[in-house]
PDB file of C-alpha atoms in Angstrom:
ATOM      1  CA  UNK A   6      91.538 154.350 149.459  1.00  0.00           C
ATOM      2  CA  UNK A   7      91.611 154.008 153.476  1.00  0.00           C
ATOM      3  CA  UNK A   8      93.863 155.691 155.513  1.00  0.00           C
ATOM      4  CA  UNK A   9      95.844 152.285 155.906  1.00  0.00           C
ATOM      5  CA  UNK A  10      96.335 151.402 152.466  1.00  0.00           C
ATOM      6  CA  UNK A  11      97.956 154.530 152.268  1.00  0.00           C
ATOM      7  CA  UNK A  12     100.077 153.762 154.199  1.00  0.00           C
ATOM      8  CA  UNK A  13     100.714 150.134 153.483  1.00  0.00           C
ATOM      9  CA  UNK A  14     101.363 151.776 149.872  1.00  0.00           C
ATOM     10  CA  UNK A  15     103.964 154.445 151.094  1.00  0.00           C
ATOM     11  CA  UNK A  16     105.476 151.579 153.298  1.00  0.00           C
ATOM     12  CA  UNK A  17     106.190 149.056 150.222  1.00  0.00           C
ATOM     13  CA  UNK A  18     107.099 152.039 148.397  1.00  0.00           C
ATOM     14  CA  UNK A  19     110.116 153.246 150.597  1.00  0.00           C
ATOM     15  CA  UNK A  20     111.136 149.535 151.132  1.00  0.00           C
ATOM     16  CA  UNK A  21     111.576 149.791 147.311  1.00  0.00           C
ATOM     17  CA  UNK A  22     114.099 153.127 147.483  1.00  0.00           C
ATOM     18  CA  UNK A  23     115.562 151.788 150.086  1.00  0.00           C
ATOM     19  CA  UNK A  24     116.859 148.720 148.430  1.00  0.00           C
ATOM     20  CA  UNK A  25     116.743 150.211 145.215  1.00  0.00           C
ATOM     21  CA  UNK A  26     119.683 152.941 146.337  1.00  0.00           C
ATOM     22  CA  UNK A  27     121.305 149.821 148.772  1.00  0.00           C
ATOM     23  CA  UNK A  28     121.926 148.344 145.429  1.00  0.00           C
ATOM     24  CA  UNK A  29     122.617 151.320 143.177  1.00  0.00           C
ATOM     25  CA  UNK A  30     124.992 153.637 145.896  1.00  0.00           C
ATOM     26  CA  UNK A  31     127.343 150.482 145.867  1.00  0.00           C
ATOM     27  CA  UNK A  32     127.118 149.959 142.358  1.00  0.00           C
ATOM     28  CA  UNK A  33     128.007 153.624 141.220  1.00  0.00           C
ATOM     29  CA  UNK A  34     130.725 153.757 143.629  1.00  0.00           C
ATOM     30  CA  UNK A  35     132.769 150.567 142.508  1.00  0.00           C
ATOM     31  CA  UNK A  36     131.778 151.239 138.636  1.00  0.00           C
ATOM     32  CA  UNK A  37     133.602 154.820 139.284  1.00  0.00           C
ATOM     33  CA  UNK A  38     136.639 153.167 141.314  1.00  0.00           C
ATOM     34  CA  UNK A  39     136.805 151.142 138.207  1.00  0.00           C
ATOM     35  CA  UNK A  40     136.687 153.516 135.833  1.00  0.00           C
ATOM     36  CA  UNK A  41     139.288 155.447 137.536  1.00  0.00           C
ATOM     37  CA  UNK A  42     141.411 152.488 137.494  1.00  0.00           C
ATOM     38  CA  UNK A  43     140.579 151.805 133.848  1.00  0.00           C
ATOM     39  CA  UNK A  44     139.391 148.529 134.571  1.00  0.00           C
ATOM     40  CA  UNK A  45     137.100 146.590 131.924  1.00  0.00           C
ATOM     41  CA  UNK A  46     134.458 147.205 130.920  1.00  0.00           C
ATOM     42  CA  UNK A  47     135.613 150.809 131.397  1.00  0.00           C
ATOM     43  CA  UNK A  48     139.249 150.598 130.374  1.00  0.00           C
ATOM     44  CA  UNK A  49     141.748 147.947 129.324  1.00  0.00           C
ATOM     45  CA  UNK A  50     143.060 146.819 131.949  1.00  0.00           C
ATOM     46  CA  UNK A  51     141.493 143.671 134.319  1.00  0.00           C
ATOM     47  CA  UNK A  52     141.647 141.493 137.210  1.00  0.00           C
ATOM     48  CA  UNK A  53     143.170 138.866 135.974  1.00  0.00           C
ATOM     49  CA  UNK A  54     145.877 138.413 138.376  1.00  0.00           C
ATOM     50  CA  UNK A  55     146.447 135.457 140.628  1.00  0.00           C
ATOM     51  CA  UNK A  56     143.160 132.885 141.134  1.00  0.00           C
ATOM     52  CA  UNK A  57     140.885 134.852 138.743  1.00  0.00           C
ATOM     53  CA  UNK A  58     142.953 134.404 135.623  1.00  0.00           C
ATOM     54  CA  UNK A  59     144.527 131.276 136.533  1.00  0.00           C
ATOM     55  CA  UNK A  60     141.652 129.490 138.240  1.00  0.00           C
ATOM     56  CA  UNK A  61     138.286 131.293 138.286  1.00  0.00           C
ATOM     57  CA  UNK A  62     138.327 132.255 134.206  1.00  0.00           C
ATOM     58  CA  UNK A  63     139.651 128.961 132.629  1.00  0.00           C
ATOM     59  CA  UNK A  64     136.343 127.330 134.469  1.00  0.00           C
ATOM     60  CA  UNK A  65     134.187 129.889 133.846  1.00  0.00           C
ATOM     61  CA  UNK A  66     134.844 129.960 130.263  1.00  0.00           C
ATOM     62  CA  UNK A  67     134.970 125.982 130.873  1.00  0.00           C
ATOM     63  CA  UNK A  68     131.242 126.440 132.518  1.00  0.00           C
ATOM     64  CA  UNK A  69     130.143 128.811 129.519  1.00  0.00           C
ATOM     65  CA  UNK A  70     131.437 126.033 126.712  1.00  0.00           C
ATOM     66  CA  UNK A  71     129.399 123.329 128.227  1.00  0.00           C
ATOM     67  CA  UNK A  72     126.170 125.408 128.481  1.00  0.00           C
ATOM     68  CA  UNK A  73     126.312 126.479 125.209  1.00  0.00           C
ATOM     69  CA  UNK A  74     127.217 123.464 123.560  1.00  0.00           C
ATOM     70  CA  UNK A  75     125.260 120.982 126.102  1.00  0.00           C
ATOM     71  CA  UNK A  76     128.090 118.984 126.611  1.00  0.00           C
ATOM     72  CA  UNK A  77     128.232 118.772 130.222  1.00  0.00           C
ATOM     73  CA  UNK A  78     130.291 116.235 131.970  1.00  0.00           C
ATOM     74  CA  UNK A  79     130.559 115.605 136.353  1.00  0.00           C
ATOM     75  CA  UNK A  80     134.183 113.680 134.936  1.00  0.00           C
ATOM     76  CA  UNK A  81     137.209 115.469 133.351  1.00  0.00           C
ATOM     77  CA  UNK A  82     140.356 114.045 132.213  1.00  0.00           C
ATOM     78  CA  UNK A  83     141.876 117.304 131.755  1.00  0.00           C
ATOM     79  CA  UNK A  84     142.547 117.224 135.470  1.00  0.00           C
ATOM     80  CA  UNK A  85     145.237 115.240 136.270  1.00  0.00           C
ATOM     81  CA  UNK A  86     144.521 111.974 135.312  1.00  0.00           C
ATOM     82  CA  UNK A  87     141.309 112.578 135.522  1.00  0.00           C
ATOM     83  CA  UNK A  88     138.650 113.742 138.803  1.00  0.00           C
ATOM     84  CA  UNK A  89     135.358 113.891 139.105  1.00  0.00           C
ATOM     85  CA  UNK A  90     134.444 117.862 138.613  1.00  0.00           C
ATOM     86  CA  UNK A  91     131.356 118.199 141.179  1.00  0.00           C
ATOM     87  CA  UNK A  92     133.586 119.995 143.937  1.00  0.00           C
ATOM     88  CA  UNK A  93     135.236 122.317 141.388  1.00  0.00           C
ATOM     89  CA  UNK A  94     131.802 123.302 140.382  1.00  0.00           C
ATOM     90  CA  UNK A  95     130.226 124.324 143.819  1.00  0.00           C
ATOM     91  CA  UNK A  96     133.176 125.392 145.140  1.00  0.00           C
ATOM     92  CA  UNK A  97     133.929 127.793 141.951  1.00  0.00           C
ATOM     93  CA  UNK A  98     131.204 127.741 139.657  1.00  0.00           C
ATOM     94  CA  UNK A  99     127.579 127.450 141.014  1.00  0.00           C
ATOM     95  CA  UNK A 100     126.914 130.970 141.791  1.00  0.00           C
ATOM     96  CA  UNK A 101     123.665 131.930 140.148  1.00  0.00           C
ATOM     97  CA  UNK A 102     126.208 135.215 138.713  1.00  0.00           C
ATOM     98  CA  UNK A 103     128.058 133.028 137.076  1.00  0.00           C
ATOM     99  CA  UNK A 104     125.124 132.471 134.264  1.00  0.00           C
ATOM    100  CA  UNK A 105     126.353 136.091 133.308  1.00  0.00           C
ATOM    101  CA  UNK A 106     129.081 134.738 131.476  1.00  0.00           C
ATOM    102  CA  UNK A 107     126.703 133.466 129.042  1.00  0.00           C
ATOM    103  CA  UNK A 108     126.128 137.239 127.759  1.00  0.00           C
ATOM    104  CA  UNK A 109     129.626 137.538 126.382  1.00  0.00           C
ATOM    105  CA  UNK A 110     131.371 136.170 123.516  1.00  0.00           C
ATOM    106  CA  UNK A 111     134.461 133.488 125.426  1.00  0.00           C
ATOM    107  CA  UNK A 112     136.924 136.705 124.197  1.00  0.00           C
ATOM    108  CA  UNK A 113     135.215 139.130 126.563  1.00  0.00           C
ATOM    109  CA  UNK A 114     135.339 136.663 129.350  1.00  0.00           C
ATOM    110  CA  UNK A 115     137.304 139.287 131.312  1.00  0.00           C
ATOM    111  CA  UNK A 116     135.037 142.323 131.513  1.00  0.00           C
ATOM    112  CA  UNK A 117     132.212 139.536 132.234  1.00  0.00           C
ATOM    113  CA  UNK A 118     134.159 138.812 135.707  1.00  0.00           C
ATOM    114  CA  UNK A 119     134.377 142.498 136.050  1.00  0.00           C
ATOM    115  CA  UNK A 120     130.420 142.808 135.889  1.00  0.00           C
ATOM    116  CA  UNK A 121     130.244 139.641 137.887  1.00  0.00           C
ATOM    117  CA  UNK A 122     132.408 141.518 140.441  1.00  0.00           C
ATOM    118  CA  UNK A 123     130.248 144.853 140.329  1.00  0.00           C
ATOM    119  CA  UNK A 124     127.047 142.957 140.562  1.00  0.00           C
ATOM    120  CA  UNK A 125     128.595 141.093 143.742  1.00  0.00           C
ATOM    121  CA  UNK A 126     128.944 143.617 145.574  1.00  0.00           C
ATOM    122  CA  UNK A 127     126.125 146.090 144.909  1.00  0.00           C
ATOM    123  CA  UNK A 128     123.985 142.789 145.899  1.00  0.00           C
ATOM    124  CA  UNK A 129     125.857 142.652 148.663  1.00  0.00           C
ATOM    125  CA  UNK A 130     124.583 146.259 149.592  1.00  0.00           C
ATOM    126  CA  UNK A 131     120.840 145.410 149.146  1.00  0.00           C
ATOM    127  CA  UNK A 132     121.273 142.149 151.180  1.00  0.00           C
ATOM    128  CA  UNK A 133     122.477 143.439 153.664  1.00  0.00           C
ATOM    129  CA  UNK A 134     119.868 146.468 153.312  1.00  0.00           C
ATOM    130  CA  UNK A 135     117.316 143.908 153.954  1.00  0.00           C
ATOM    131  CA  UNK A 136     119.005 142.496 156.728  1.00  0.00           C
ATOM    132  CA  UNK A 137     119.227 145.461 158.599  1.00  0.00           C
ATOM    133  CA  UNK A 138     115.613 146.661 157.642  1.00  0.00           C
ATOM    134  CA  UNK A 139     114.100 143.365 159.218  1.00  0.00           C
ATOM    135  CA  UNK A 140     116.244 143.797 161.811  1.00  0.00           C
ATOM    136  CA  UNK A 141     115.787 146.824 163.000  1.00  0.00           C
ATOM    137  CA  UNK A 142     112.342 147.256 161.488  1.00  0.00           C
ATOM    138  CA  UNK A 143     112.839 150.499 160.642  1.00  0.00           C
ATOM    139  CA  UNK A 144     112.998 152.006 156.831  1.00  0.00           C
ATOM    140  CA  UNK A 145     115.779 155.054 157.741  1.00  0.00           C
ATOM    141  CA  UNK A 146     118.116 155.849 154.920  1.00  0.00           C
ATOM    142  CA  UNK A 147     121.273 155.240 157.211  1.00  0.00           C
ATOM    143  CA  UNK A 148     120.318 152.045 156.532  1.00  0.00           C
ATOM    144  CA  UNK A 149     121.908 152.771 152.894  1.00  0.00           C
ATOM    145  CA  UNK A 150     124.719 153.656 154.405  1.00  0.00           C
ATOM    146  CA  UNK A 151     125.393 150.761 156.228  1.00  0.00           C
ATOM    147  CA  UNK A 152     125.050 148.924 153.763  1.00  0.00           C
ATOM    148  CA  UNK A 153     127.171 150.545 151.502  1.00  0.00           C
ATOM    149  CA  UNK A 154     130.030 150.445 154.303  1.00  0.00           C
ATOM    150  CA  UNK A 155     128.863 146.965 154.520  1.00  0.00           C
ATOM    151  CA  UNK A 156     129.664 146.047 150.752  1.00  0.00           C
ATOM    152  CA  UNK A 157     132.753 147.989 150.558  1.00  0.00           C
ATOM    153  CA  UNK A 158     134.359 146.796 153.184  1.00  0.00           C
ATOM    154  CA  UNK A 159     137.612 146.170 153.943  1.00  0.00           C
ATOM    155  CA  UNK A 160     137.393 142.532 153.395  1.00  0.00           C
ATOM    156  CA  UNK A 161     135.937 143.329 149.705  1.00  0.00           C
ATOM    157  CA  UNK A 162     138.006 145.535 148.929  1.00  0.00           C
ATOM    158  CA  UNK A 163     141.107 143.702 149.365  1.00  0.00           C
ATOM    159  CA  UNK A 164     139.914 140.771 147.469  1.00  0.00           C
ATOM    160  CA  UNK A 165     139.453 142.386 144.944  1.00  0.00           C
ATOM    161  CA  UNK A 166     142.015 144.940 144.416  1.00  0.00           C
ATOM    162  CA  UNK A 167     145.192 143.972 146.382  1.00  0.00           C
ATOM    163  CA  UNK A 168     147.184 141.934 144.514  1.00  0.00           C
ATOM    164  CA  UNK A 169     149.183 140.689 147.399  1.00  0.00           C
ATOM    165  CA  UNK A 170     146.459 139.753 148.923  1.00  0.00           C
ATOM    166  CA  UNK A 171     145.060 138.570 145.853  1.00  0.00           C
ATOM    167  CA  UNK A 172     146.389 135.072 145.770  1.00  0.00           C
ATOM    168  CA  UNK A 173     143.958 134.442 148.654  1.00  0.00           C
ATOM    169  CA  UNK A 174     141.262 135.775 146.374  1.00  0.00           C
ATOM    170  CA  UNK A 175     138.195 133.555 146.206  1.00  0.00           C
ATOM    171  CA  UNK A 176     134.798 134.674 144.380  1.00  0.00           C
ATOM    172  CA  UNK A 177     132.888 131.867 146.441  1.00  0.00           C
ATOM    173  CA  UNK A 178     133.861 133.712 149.898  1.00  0.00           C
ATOM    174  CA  UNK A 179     132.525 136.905 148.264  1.00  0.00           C
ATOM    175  CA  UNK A 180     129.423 135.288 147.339  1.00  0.00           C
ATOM    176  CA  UNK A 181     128.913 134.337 151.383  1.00  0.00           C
ATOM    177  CA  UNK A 182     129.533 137.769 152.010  1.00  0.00           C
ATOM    178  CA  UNK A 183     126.791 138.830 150.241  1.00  0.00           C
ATOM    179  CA  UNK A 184     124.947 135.477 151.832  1.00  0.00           C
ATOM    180  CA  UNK A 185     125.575 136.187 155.128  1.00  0.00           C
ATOM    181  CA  UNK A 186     122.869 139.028 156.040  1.00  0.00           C
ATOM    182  CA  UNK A 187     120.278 136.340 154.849  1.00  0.00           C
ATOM    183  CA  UNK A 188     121.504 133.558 156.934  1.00  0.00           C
ATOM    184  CA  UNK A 189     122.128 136.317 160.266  1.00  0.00           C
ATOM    185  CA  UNK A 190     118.154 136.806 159.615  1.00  0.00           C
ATOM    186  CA  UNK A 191     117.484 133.267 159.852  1.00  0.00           C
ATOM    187  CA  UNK A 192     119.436 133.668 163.516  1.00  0.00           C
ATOM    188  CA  UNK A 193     117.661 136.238 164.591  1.00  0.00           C
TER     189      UNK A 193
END
């Protein structure tokens, strides 16, 4: 092998830890704030306060009935006297971690937002990993770092575990976060 595809191979191959520990430093962090905090799938309690339980889980377990029984309707009459559903699913439903819900039974629908949640923001780590990488073309660790600030932020964190400032909570603005570094790229 040639000098360069040495390094070509070394070069894909820190690009790889790089993301690989922008996804996995945020991950272990919120799964051990969690766990400290008992919260499914590590405990019993969950976030089911404000929007999530009254909003987010009736139409995700919604979502998961009509996938599994394919009985899917753009028209509901259990919404006032009836509505056409198409905003209520991109607005809430149409992230591609919402599919996750499929891998628990409807009882469980809980700890499935909680690994929707986790997965959310760790991929908001290695987005944003990615972001700064092409950026900056560089591959230097404090790039993990960012990232990790990046996906704990303040903004995340209080949507997720203020309750205050919970009513405001919204899973679609979470999903931009994570968005945002891609589109910044597209700016740039």
């Amino acid at each position: 092998m040639t000098n360069l595809g040495k390094n070509t191979k070394q070069h894909i191959q820190s690009k790889g830890r790089l993301n690989l520990l922008a996804f996995i430093l945020p991950f272990l962090i919120i799964c051990l704030v969690f766990a400290a905090k008992r919260v499914t799938p590590f405990g019993s309690n969950n976030l089911l306060f404000s929007d999530i339980g009254a909003q987010y889980l009736p139409f995700l377990s919604a979502f998961r009935h009509a996938i599994l029984t394919h009985n899917f309707h753009l028209f509901s009459f259990q919404i006032a006297l009836g509505d056409n559903i198409t905003p209520l699913l991109g607005y809430y439903l149409l992230s591609p971690f919402n599919l996750i819900v499929l891998l628990f039974p409807k009882a469980m629908l809980p700890t499935a937002m909680s690994v929707i949640i986790i997965l959310k923001i760790a991929s908001i780590g290695l987005a944003m990993s990615i972001f700064l990488r092409r950026v900056y073309h560089t591959i230097d660790y404090t790039i993990v770092w960012f990232s990790t600030a990046f996906s704990l932020c303040g903004f995340v964190a209080m949507n997720f575990f203020h309750a205050d400032v919970a009513r405001r909570f919204n899973s679609a603005t979470t999903s931009g976060i994570g968005y945002s570094p891609s589109l910044q790229r597209s700016q740039v």
